[in-house]
mmCIF file of C-alpha atoms and ligand atoms in Angstrom:
data_model
loop_
_atom_site.group_PDB
_atom_site.id
_atom_site.type_symbol
_atom_site.label_atom_id
_atom_site.label_comp_id
_atom_site.label_asym_id
_atom_site.label_seq_id
_atom_site.Cartn_x
_atom_site.Cartn_y
_atom_site.Cartn_z
ATOM 1 C CA MET A 1099 -44.863 52.437 -183.527
ATOM 2 C CA LYS A 1100 -41.552 51.413 -181.966
ATOM 3 C CA TRP A 1101 -41.849 54.012 -179.304
ATOM 4 C CA ILE A 1102 -45.125 52.559 -177.592
ATOM 5 C CA PRO A 1103 -43.209 49.657 -175.935
ATOM 6 C CA ALA A 1104 -40.425 51.975 -174.806
ATOM 7 C CA VAL A 1105 -42.932 54.504 -173.424
ATOM 8 C CA SER A 1106 -44.705 51.857 -171.340
ATOM 9 C CA LYS A 1107 -41.487 50.444 -169.893
ATOM 10 C CA ARG A 1108 -40.641 54.121 -168.694
ATOM 11 C CA THR A 1109 -44.196 54.461 -167.418
ATOM 12 C CA MET A 1110 -43.995 51.276 -165.792
ATOM 13 C CA PHE A 1111 -40.680 52.159 -164.031
ATOM 14 C CA ILE A 1112 -42.004 55.598 -162.941
ATOM 15 C CA TYR A 1113 -45.178 53.888 -161.696
ATOM 16 C CA PHE A 1114 -42.948 51.181 -159.767
ATOM 17 C CA ILE A 1115 -40.744 54.171 -158.177
ATOM 18 C CA LEU A 1116 -44.051 56.010 -156.903
ATOM 19 C CA LEU A 1117 -45.448 52.705 -155.534
ATOM 20 C CA PHE A 1118 -42.260 52.096 -153.865
ATOM 21 C CA LEU A 1119 -42.147 55.576 -152.408
ATOM 22 C CA LEU A 1120 -45.788 55.311 -151.417
ATOM 23 C CA TYR A 1121 -44.849 51.887 -149.545
ATOM 24 C CA LEU A 1122 -41.792 53.640 -148.003
ATOM 25 C CA PHE A 1123 -43.919 56.456 -146.520
ATOM 26 C CA TYR A 1124 -46.766 54.282 -145.467
ATOM 27 C CA ALA A 1125 -44.213 51.718 -143.634
ATOM 28 C CA LEU A 1126 -42.538 54.529 -142.024
ATOM 29 C CA ASN A 1127 -45.619 55.931 -140.573
ATOM 30 C CA THR A 1128 -46.676 52.466 -139.487
ATOM 31 C CA TYR A 1129 -43.408 51.909 -137.750
ATOM 32 C CA LEU A 1130 -43.752 55.299 -135.835
ATOM 33 C CA VAL A 1131 -47.270 55.852 -135.188
ATOM 34 C CA ASP A 1132 -48.695 52.447 -134.362
ATOM 35 C CA GLU A 1133 -46.768 51.033 -131.347
ATOM 36 C CA ARG A 1134 -48.622 47.816 -131.324
ATOM 37 C CA LYS A 1135 -47.330 46.568 -134.645
ATOM 38 C CA LEU A 1136 -43.836 46.428 -133.332
ATOM 39 C CA THR A 1137 -41.796 43.599 -134.618
ATOM 40 C CA GLN A 1138 -37.980 42.878 -134.085
ATOM 41 C CA LYS A 1139 -37.229 44.890 -137.292
ATOM 42 C CA TYR A 1140 -39.194 47.902 -136.286
ATOM 43 C CA LEU A 1141 -37.725 48.046 -132.952
ATOM 44 C CA PHE A 1142 -34.336 48.045 -134.348
ATOM 45 C CA PHE A 1143 -35.371 50.920 -136.642
ATOM 46 C CA LYS A 1144 -36.809 52.877 -133.949
ATOM 47 C CA ARG A 1145 -33.852 52.216 -131.410
ATOM 48 C CA HIS A 1146 -31.554 54.079 -134.055
ATOM 49 C CA ILE A 1147 -34.037 56.955 -134.372
ATOM 50 C CA SER A 1148 -34.047 57.265 -130.495
ATOM 51 C CA ASN A 1149 -30.281 57.227 -130.235
ATOM 52 C CA TYR A 1150 -30.023 60.034 -132.727
ATOM 53 C CA THR A 1151 -33.078 61.696 -130.939
ATOM 54 C CA SER A 1152 -31.024 61.336 -127.762
ATOM 55 C CA VAL A 1153 -27.838 62.892 -129.474
ATOM 56 C CA SER A 1154 -29.788 65.858 -130.680
ATOM 57 C CA VAL A 1155 -31.370 66.302 -127.192
ATOM 58 C CA ARG A 1156 -27.762 66.239 -125.771
ATOM 59 C CA PHE A 1157 -26.505 68.705 -128.430
ATOM 60 C CA ALA A 1158 -29.612 71.072 -127.985
ATOM 61 C CA SER A 1159 -29.171 71.035 -124.154
ATOM 62 C CA PHE A 1160 -25.438 71.964 -124.759
ATOM 63 C CA LEU A 1161 -26.482 74.919 -126.725
ATOM 64 C CA GLY A 1162 -28.646 75.666 -123.778
ATOM 65 C CA ILE A 1163 -31.851 74.994 -125.762
ATOM 66 C CA ASN A 1164 -34.427 72.415 -123.808
ATOM 67 C CA ILE A 1165 -36.319 70.391 -126.579
ATOM 68 C CA GLY A 1166 -37.286 67.785 -123.885
ATOM 69 C CA GLU A 1167 -36.533 64.148 -123.811
ATOM 70 C CA ASP A 1168 -39.891 63.049 -123.143
ATOM 71 C CA ASN A 1169 -41.038 61.600 -126.338
ATOM 72 C CA ASN A 1170 -42.548 58.130 -127.059
ATOM 73 C CA TYR A 1171 -39.399 56.398 -128.149
ATOM 74 C CA GLN A 1172 -37.496 57.145 -125.360
ATOM 75 C CA SER A 1173 -39.908 56.529 -122.603
ATOM 76 C CA GLN A 1174 -41.302 53.081 -123.852
ATOM 77 C CA TYR A 1175 -38.444 51.353 -125.706
ATOM 78 C CA PRO A 1176 -35.162 50.255 -124.103
ATOM 79 C CA VAL A 1177 -32.317 52.239 -125.688
ATOM 80 C CA LYS A 1178 -28.582 52.622 -125.185
ATOM 81 C CA ARG A 1179 -27.561 55.839 -123.465
ATOM 82 C CA LEU A 1180 -24.347 57.390 -122.092
ATOM 83 C CA PRO A 1181 -23.845 56.829 -118.347
ATOM 84 C CA ASP A 1182 -25.793 58.977 -115.823
ATOM 85 C CA ALA A 1183 -23.543 57.947 -113.098
ATOM 86 C CA LEU A 1184 -19.987 56.506 -112.809
ATOM 87 C CA ILE A 1185 -17.968 54.423 -110.401
ATOM 88 C CA ILE A 1186 -14.792 56.381 -110.868
ATOM 89 C CA GLY A 1187 -12.590 54.335 -108.209
ATOM 90 C CA VAL A 1188 -10.713 53.575 -106.344
ATOM 91 C CA LYS A 1189 -9.040 50.333 -107.156
ATOM 92 C CA LYS A 1190 -9.144 47.543 -104.531
ATOM 93 C CA CYS A 1191 -11.693 49.530 -102.221
ATOM 94 C CA GLY A 1192 -14.842 47.759 -103.044
ATOM 95 C CA THR A 1193 -15.804 48.991 -106.370
ATOM 96 C CA ARG A 1194 -17.064 45.652 -107.652
ATOM 97 C CA ALA A 1195 -19.260 45.244 -104.359
ATOM 98 C CA LEU A 1196 -20.791 48.688 -104.828
ATOM 99 C CA LEU A 1197 -21.576 47.953 -108.539
ATOM 100 C CA GLU A 1198 -23.243 44.448 -107.752
ATOM 101 C CA PHE A 1199 -25.031 45.944 -104.807
ATOM 102 C CA LEU A 1200 -26.273 48.752 -106.880
ATOM 103 C CA ARG A 1201 -27.631 46.170 -109.647
ATOM 104 C CA LEU A 1202 -30.099 44.986 -107.068
ATOM 105 C CA HIS A 1203 -32.165 48.116 -107.976
ATOM 106 C CA PRO A 1204 -34.507 47.704 -110.698
ATOM 107 C CA ASP A 1205 -33.838 51.391 -111.733
ATOM 108 C CA VAL A 1206 -30.032 50.825 -112.150
ATOM 109 C CA ARG A 1207 -28.528 49.291 -115.308
ATOM 110 C CA ALA A 1208 -24.889 48.845 -115.641
ATOM 111 C CA ALA A 1209 -22.354 47.618 -118.031
ATOM 112 C CA GLY A 1210 -21.010 44.344 -116.820
ATOM 113 C CA SER A 1211 -17.227 44.675 -117.265
ATOM 114 C CA GLU A 1212 -14.852 47.729 -116.887
ATOM 115 C CA VAL A 1213 -15.250 49.920 -120.206
ATOM 116 C CA HIS A 1214 -12.134 52.075 -119.855
ATOM 117 C CA PHE A 1215 -13.297 54.630 -122.064
ATOM 118 C CA PHE A 1216 -12.076 57.891 -120.358
ATOM 119 C CA ASP A 1217 -8.521 56.181 -120.007
ATOM 120 C CA LYS A 1218 -7.888 53.751 -122.831
ATOM 121 C CA TYR A 1219 -10.433 54.036 -125.532
ATOM 122 C CA TYR A 1220 -11.480 57.903 -125.798
ATOM 123 C CA GLN A 1221 -10.483 58.149 -129.391
ATOM 124 C CA LYS A 1222 -13.268 55.631 -130.041
ATOM 125 C CA GLY A 1223 -15.864 58.367 -129.307
ATOM 126 C CA PHE A 1224 -19.154 58.634 -127.617
ATOM 127 C CA GLU A 1225 -20.929 56.411 -130.035
ATOM 128 C CA TRP A 1226 -18.474 53.638 -129.310
ATOM 129 C CA TYR A 1227 -19.018 54.198 -125.536
ATOM 130 C CA ARG A 1228 -22.820 54.371 -125.745
ATOM 131 C CA ASP A 1229 -22.870 50.948 -127.747
ATOM 132 C CA LYS A 1230 -21.007 49.308 -124.570
ATOM 133 C CA MET A 1231 -23.949 50.429 -122.254
ATOM 134 C CA PRO A 1232 -26.973 48.098 -121.428
ATOM 135 C CA THR A 1233 -30.399 49.460 -122.674
ATOM 136 C CA THR A 1234 -32.603 51.294 -120.375
ATOM 137 C CA ILE A 1235 -36.018 52.645 -120.321
ATOM 138 C CA LYS A 1236 -36.914 56.205 -119.019
ATOM 139 C CA GLY A 1237 -36.475 56.378 -115.250
ATOM 140 C CA GLN A 1238 -33.541 54.025 -115.275
ATOM 141 C CA ILE A 1239 -29.963 54.962 -114.701
ATOM 142 C CA THR A 1240 -27.178 53.835 -116.769
ATOM 143 C CA MET A 1241 -23.993 53.295 -115.042
ATOM 144 C CA GLU A 1242 -20.292 51.948 -115.476
ATOM 145 C CA LYS A 1243 -17.540 51.540 -113.318
ATOM 146 C CA THR A 1244 -13.764 51.760 -114.164
ATOM 147 C CA PRO A 1245 -11.652 52.423 -111.197
ATOM 148 C CA SER A 1246 -8.559 53.677 -113.278
ATOM 149 C CA TYR A 1247 -10.801 56.686 -113.978
ATOM 150 C CA TRP A 1248 -9.777 58.043 -110.420
ATOM 151 C CA VAL A 1249 -6.160 58.495 -111.286
ATOM 152 C CA THR A 1250 -6.406 59.356 -114.972
ATOM 153 C CA ARG A 1251 -5.458 62.981 -115.488
ATOM 154 C CA SER A 1252 -7.553 63.551 -118.458
ATOM 155 C CA ALA A 1253 -10.658 61.908 -117.242
ATOM 156 C CA PRO A 1254 -12.141 64.759 -115.290
ATOM 157 C CA LYS A 1255 -12.102 66.971 -118.204
ATOM 158 C CA ARG A 1256 -13.478 64.127 -120.493
ATOM 159 C CA VAL A 1257 -16.335 62.977 -118.167
ATOM 160 C CA TYR A 1258 -17.107 66.735 -117.964
ATOM 161 C CA ALA A 1259 -17.289 67.219 -121.776
ATOM 162 C CA MET A 1260 -19.671 64.015 -121.726
ATOM 163 C CA ASN A 1261 -22.044 65.342 -119.205
ATOM 164 C CA PRO A 1262 -21.148 68.172 -116.701
ATOM 165 C CA SER A 1263 -24.034 67.014 -114.535
ATOM 166 C CA VAL A 1264 -22.718 63.335 -114.255
ATOM 167 C CA LYS A 1265 -22.922 61.776 -110.758
ATOM 168 C CA LEU A 1266 -19.619 60.561 -109.704
ATOM 169 C CA LEU A 1267 -18.979 57.749 -106.855
ATOM 170 C CA ALA A 1268 -15.808 56.606 -105.288
ATOM 171 C CA VAL A 1269 -15.086 54.059 -102.829
ATOM 172 C CA VAL A 1270 -12.265 54.747 -100.446
ATOM 173 C CA ARG A 1271 -10.621 52.363 -97.899
ATOM 174 C CA ASP A 1272 -7.684 52.711 -95.371
ATOM 175 C CA PRO A 1273 -4.763 53.284 -97.745
ATOM 176 C CA VAL A 1274 -2.898 50.578 -95.910
ATOM 177 C CA THR A 1275 -5.055 47.654 -96.347
ATOM 178 C CA ARG A 1276 -5.762 48.897 -99.948
ATOM 179 C CA ALA A 1277 -1.874 48.552 -100.694
ATOM 180 C CA ILE A 1278 -1.921 45.212 -99.307
ATOM 181 C CA SER A 1279 -5.133 44.221 -101.255
ATOM 182 C CA ASP A 1280 -3.457 45.529 -104.458
ATOM 183 C CA TYR A 1281 -0.265 43.683 -103.745
ATOM 184 C CA THR A 1282 -2.156 40.310 -103.038
ATOM 185 C CA GLN A 1283 -3.807 40.741 -106.367
ATOM 186 C CA SER A 1284 -0.620 41.020 -108.123
ATOM 187 C CA ALA A 1285 0.972 38.355 -106.177
ATOM 188 C CA SER A 1286 -1.963 36.037 -106.989
ATOM 189 C CA LYS A 1287 -1.065 36.468 -110.759
ATOM 190 C CA ARG A 1288 2.891 36.419 -110.029
ATOM 191 C CA PRO A 1289 3.643 34.143 -107.164
ATOM 192 C CA SER A 1290 7.417 35.050 -107.659
ATOM 193 C CA LEU A 1291 6.871 38.571 -106.484
ATOM 194 C CA PRO A 1292 9.024 39.707 -103.660
ATOM 195 C CA ARG A 1293 7.592 40.244 -100.339
ATOM 196 C CA PHE A 1294 5.125 43.168 -99.627
ATOM 197 C CA GLU A 1295 7.635 44.886 -97.064
ATOM 198 C CA ASP A 1296 10.404 44.618 -99.702
ATOM 199 C CA LEU A 1297 8.306 46.379 -102.337
ATOM 200 C CA ALA A 1298 6.635 49.107 -100.100
ATOM 201 C CA LEU A 1299 9.830 50.155 -98.258
ATOM 202 C CA VAL A 1300 13.121 51.388 -99.745
ATOM 203 C CA ASN A 1301 16.348 49.440 -98.853
ATOM 204 C CA SER A 1302 18.370 52.502 -98.245
ATOM 205 C CA THR A 1303 18.281 53.144 -94.428
ATOM 206 C CA VAL A 1304 17.332 50.206 -92.382
ATOM 207 C CA GLY A 1305 15.442 51.100 -89.278
ATOM 208 C CA TRP A 1306 14.190 49.624 -86.078
ATOM 209 C CA GLY A 1307 13.833 45.977 -86.418
ATOM 210 C CA GLY A 1308 15.575 45.678 -89.625
ATOM 211 C CA ILE A 1309 13.032 47.067 -91.562
ATOM 212 C CA PRO A 1310 13.852 49.844 -94.112
ATOM 213 C CA SER A 1311 12.309 53.060 -92.798
ATOM 214 C CA VAL A 1312 11.755 55.037 -96.021
ATOM 215 C CA VAL A 1313 8.191 54.211 -97.829
ATOM 216 C CA ASP A 1314 8.678 53.832 -101.646
ATOM 217 C CA ALA A 1315 5.904 56.412 -102.513
ATOM 218 C CA THR A 1316 6.460 55.615 -106.275
ATOM 219 C CA TRP A 1317 5.391 51.962 -105.942
ATOM 220 C CA PRO A 1318 1.795 51.877 -107.420
ATOM 221 C CA PRO A 1319 0.031 49.961 -104.658
ATOM 222 C CA VAL A 1320 1.457 52.722 -102.192
ATOM 223 C CA ARG A 1321 0.936 55.835 -104.711
ATOM 224 C CA LEU A 1322 -2.595 55.016 -105.102
ATOM 225 C CA GLY A 1323 -3.398 55.418 -101.516
ATOM 226 C CA VAL A 1324 -2.633 59.152 -101.704
ATOM 227 C CA TYR A 1325 -6.328 60.136 -102.524
ATOM 228 C CA ALA A 1326 -5.734 63.935 -101.768
ATOM 229 C CA ARG A 1327 -4.240 64.353 -105.157
ATOM 230 C CA PRO A 1328 -6.756 62.774 -107.604
ATOM 231 C CA LEU A 1329 -9.412 64.276 -105.592
ATOM 232 C CA ARG A 1330 -8.216 67.834 -106.120
ATOM 233 C CA ARG A 1331 -8.099 67.123 -109.795
ATOM 234 C CA TRP A 1332 -11.743 65.806 -109.863
ATOM 235 C CA LEU A 1333 -12.976 68.942 -107.543
ATOM 236 C CA ARG A 1334 -11.388 71.225 -110.214
ATOM 237 C CA ARG A 1335 -14.023 70.066 -112.766
ATOM 238 C CA PHE A 1336 -16.900 68.918 -110.555
ATOM 239 C CA PRO A 1337 -18.648 70.533 -107.280
ATOM 240 C CA ARG A 1338 -18.232 68.424 -104.301
ATOM 241 C CA THR A 1339 -22.040 67.728 -104.190
ATOM 242 C CA ARG A 1340 -21.505 65.625 -107.604
ATOM 243 C CA LEU A 1341 -19.184 63.368 -106.032
ATOM 244 C CA LEU A 1342 -20.293 60.632 -103.312
ATOM 245 C CA LEU A 1343 -17.314 59.142 -101.381
ATOM 246 C CA ILE A 1344 -18.160 55.852 -99.955
ATOM 247 C CA SER A 1345 -16.387 54.238 -96.992
ATOM 248 C CA GLY A 1346 -15.065 50.906 -98.328
ATOM 249 C CA GLU A 1347 -15.076 49.758 -94.497
ATOM 250 C CA ARG A 1348 -18.727 50.612 -93.951
ATOM 251 C CA LEU A 1349 -19.631 49.022 -97.168
ATOM 252 C CA VAL A 1350 -18.485 45.761 -95.494
ATOM 253 C CA ALA A 1351 -19.596 46.479 -91.814
ATOM 254 C CA ASP A 1352 -23.082 47.797 -92.786
ATOM 255 C CA PRO A 1353 -23.817 47.414 -96.697
ATOM 256 C CA ALA A 1354 -27.400 48.279 -96.200
ATOM 257 C CA ALA A 1355 -26.603 51.879 -94.588
ATOM 258 C CA GLU A 1356 -23.891 52.710 -96.958
ATOM 259 C CA MET A 1357 -26.516 51.642 -99.800
ATOM 260 C CA ALA A 1358 -28.845 54.083 -98.375
ATOM 261 C CA ARG A 1359 -26.543 56.847 -99.043
ATOM 262 C CA VAL A 1360 -25.848 55.899 -102.470
ATOM 263 C CA GLN A 1361 -29.483 55.480 -103.341
ATOM 264 C CA GLU A 1362 -30.260 59.041 -101.944
ATOM 265 C CA PHE A 1363 -27.426 60.354 -103.947
ATOM 266 C CA LEU A 1364 -28.668 58.778 -107.111
ATOM 267 C CA GLY A 1365 -31.997 60.081 -106.453
ATOM 268 C CA LEU A 1366 -33.367 56.318 -106.275
ATOM 269 C CA LYS A 1367 -36.194 54.952 -104.269
ATOM 270 C CA ARG A 1368 -34.697 52.978 -101.219
ATOM 271 C CA VAL A 1369 -35.131 49.577 -102.665
ATOM 272 C CA ILE A 1370 -31.854 47.994 -101.533
ATOM 273 C CA THR A 1371 -32.011 47.364 -97.797
ATOM 274 C CA ASP A 1372 -30.701 44.796 -95.108
ATOM 275 C CA LYS A 1373 -33.257 42.313 -96.644
ATOM 276 C CA HIS A 1374 -30.835 41.900 -99.535
ATOM 277 C CA PHE A 1375 -27.731 40.876 -97.394
ATOM 278 C CA TYR A 1376 -26.739 38.321 -95.164
ATOM 279 C CA PHE A 1377 -22.998 38.166 -93.431
ATOM 280 C CA ASN A 1378 -21.235 35.075 -94.631
ATOM 281 C CA SER A 1379 -18.721 34.019 -91.714
ATOM 282 C CA THR A 1380 -16.610 31.792 -93.957
ATOM 283 C CA LYS A 1381 -15.803 34.636 -96.390
ATOM 284 C CA GLY A 1382 -15.915 37.252 -93.613
ATOM 285 C CA PHE A 1383 -18.027 39.586 -95.932
ATOM 286 C CA PRO A 1384 -21.465 40.557 -96.686
ATOM 287 C CA CYS A 1385 -22.984 38.420 -99.444
ATOM 288 C CA LEU A 1386 -26.278 38.775 -101.470
ATOM 289 C CA LEU A 1387 -29.315 36.618 -100.808
ATOM 290 C CA LYS A 1388 -30.282 36.929 -104.396
ATOM 291 C CA SER A 1389 -29.470 39.217 -107.316
ATOM 292 C CA GLU A 1390 -30.611 40.249 -110.777
ATOM 293 C CA SER A 1391 -28.934 36.937 -112.400
ATOM 294 C CA ARG A 1392 -29.022 34.517 -109.508
ATOM 295 C CA SER A 1393 -31.944 33.936 -107.183
ATOM 296 C CA ILE A 1394 -29.989 31.728 -104.612
ATOM 297 C CA PRO A 1395 -27.571 33.322 -101.739
ATOM 298 C CA HIS A 1396 -24.141 33.851 -103.099
ATOM 299 C CA CYS A 1397 -21.101 36.083 -102.457
ATOM 300 C CA LEU A 1398 -18.848 38.092 -104.865
ATOM 301 C CA GLY A 1399 -16.292 35.845 -106.773
ATOM 302 C CA LYS A 1400 -13.197 34.423 -105.282
ATOM 303 C CA THR A 1401 -11.123 37.352 -106.404
ATOM 304 C CA LYS A 1402 -13.049 39.566 -104.219
ATOM 305 C CA GLY A 1403 -12.497 39.163 -100.457
ATOM 306 C CA ARG A 1404 -8.891 37.154 -100.597
ATOM 307 C CA SER A 1405 -7.050 36.616 -97.459
ATOM 308 C CA HIS A 1406 -4.248 38.749 -97.153
ATOM 309 C CA PRO A 1407 -0.510 37.707 -96.341
ATOM 310 C CA HIS A 1408 0.860 38.467 -92.807
ATOM 311 C CA ILE A 1409 2.679 41.801 -92.922
ATOM 312 C CA ASP A 1410 5.312 42.730 -90.658
ATOM 313 C CA PRO A 1411 3.695 45.155 -88.037
ATOM 314 C CA THR A 1412 6.668 47.619 -88.283
ATOM 315 C CA ALA A 1413 6.329 48.065 -92.047
ATOM 316 C CA ILE A 1414 2.457 48.545 -91.285
ATOM 317 C CA GLU A 1415 3.438 51.268 -88.706
ATOM 318 C CA ARG A 1416 5.955 52.853 -91.166
ATOM 319 C CA LEU A 1417 2.942 53.173 -93.788
ATOM 320 C CA ARG A 1418 0.564 54.562 -91.245
ATOM 321 C CA ASP A 1419 3.027 57.095 -90.363
ATOM 322 C CA PHE A 1420 3.757 57.881 -94.270
ATOM 323 C CA TYR A 1421 -0.238 58.214 -94.919
ATOM 324 C CA ARG A 1422 -1.168 60.225 -91.853
ATOM 325 C CA PRO A 1423 -0.481 63.808 -93.415
ATOM 326 C CA PHE A 1424 -2.250 62.621 -96.772
ATOM 327 C CA ASN A 1425 -5.261 61.345 -94.947
ATOM 328 C CA GLU A 1426 -5.665 64.317 -93.108
ATOM 329 C CA ARG A 1427 -5.479 66.469 -96.119
ATOM 330 C CA PHE A 1428 -8.066 64.102 -97.701
ATOM 331 C CA TYR A 1429 -10.492 64.391 -94.854
ATOM 332 C CA GLN A 1430 -10.080 68.341 -95.116
ATOM 333 C CA MET A 1431 -10.826 68.255 -98.867
ATOM 334 C CA SER A 1432 -13.668 65.841 -98.700
ATOM 335 C CA GLY A 1433 -15.247 67.109 -95.413
ATOM 336 C CA ILE A 1434 -15.353 63.567 -94.057
ATOM 337 C CA ASN A 1435 -13.157 62.087 -91.348
ATOM 338 C CA PHE A 1436 -12.799 58.335 -92.583
ATOM 339 C CA GLY A 1437 -11.016 57.677 -89.057
ATOM 340 C CA TRP A 1438 -8.196 55.407 -90.599
ATOM 341 C CA PRO A 1439 -5.659 54.628 -87.962
HETATM 342 P P1 A3P B 2230 -9.662 42.115 -101.072
HETATM 343 O O1 A3P B 2230 -9.784 41.048 -102.036
HETATM 344 O O2 A3P B 2230 -8.249 42.190 -100.766
HETATM 345 O O3 A3P B 2230 -10.187 41.746 -99.512
HETATM 346 P P2 A3P B 2230 -12.401 46.026 -105.941
HETATM 347 O O4 A3P B 2230 -13.861 45.567 -106.170
HETATM 348 O O5 A3P B 2230 -12.439 47.529 -105.944
HETATM 349 O O6 A3P B 2230 -11.123 45.427 -106.746
HETATM 350 O O7 A3P B 2230 -12.031 45.690 -104.257
HETATM 351 C C1 A3P B 2230 -11.940 44.576 -103.956
HETATM 352 C C2 A3P B 2230 -12.107 44.581 -102.295
HETATM 353 O O8 A3P B 2230 -13.360 44.794 -102.211
HETATM 354 C C3 A3P B 2230 -11.740 43.181 -101.602
HETATM 355 O O9 A3P B 2230 -10.451 43.301 -101.346
HETATM 356 C C4 A3P B 2230 -12.806 43.365 -100.424
HETATM 357 O O10 A3P B 2230 -11.879 43.975 -99.305
HETATM 358 C C5 A3P B 2230 -13.683 44.518 -100.683
HETATM 359 N N1 A3P B 2230 -15.110 44.054 -100.452
HETATM 360 C C6 A3P B 2230 -16.073 44.842 -100.019
HETATM 361 N N2 A3P B 2230 -17.084 44.226 -99.831
HETATM 362 C C7 A3P B 2230 -16.955 43.154 -100.367
HETATM 363 C C8 A3P B 2230 -17.830 41.822 -100.459
HETATM 364 N N3 A3P B 2230 -19.230 41.964 -100.082
HETATM 365 N N4 A3P B 2230 -17.286 40.872 -100.810
HETATM 366 C C9 A3P B 2230 -16.070 40.651 -101.222
HETATM 367 N N5 A3P B 2230 -15.059 41.804 -101.040
HETATM 368 C C10 A3P B 2230 -15.395 42.990 -100.756
#
């Protein structure tokens, strides 16, 4: 009779397993079917399912199969997605202003800080990148801005590998003021930095007015203003229609008009208008009447819109002469005459 308790133990164990499986099956169904019973835990579970669904949709579209992204999970619950649009540059041209203005749109969600995925952290993989993104619901655009992508040689290829239909935005500005802005930022961190003129111009041949006549094209603040070179790299991968070039000057002079172009390019309803901006004469820049995070009028932080040091006009002239042919090339390639002096 010793075997009776042994069998009942085994039977009880089997019953327990069966009951557990039954519960698991029921629970899964409840989570997936009954939307109203969602709790934090269920939502977490569904978000993971959505992430994997989204990966499979992308993989299928890579193979040329359209399995459709319009499912319940993606349309109703916020999930993290890879960016649909990127602000790829250019450093010190107004990239923060552009991102903050875009954030006014209810259908745009953007990562707060620069992610640097395509230049520094590419080895971490797309799941790491996705995790840095804000959550979005269907119809919302996921965005990120990292200005160094503009000059990262491998960035166009890597961005293309993520999504060949991604929309690219780049703000450009008169390269001379851009260089001064870049220098001003560095000097604010290192007050002992030599004068702008001494870094931008090489000391070999002293020209008229005692100012060296040769521009140091290797100094990064100068080099970054040669926009034609990086533009060629991006246009080797992406058609011109996928890249919107935004004038940094117009973004300051008429932010609403420039944002109208941006919204059209991104396929968004025109929500951001001149009602969102006011000109702050103390700062000398357009500021926001309210934003997603603040309901009172405010300007961008004090690191944006700094006052620049006085630069010798002869040095400015030398730089203008240096940039002129590069600017011409850039106007030709982009099909836009930005009218820089
Ligand atoms: P300065 O601070 O040298 O004037 P980025 O965000 O790409 O670093 O660019 C910074 C530049 O954005 C600023 O350079 C400023 O000229 C420009 N900018 C454009 N619109 C602005 C705004 N509404 N408020 C402040 N700066 C703005």
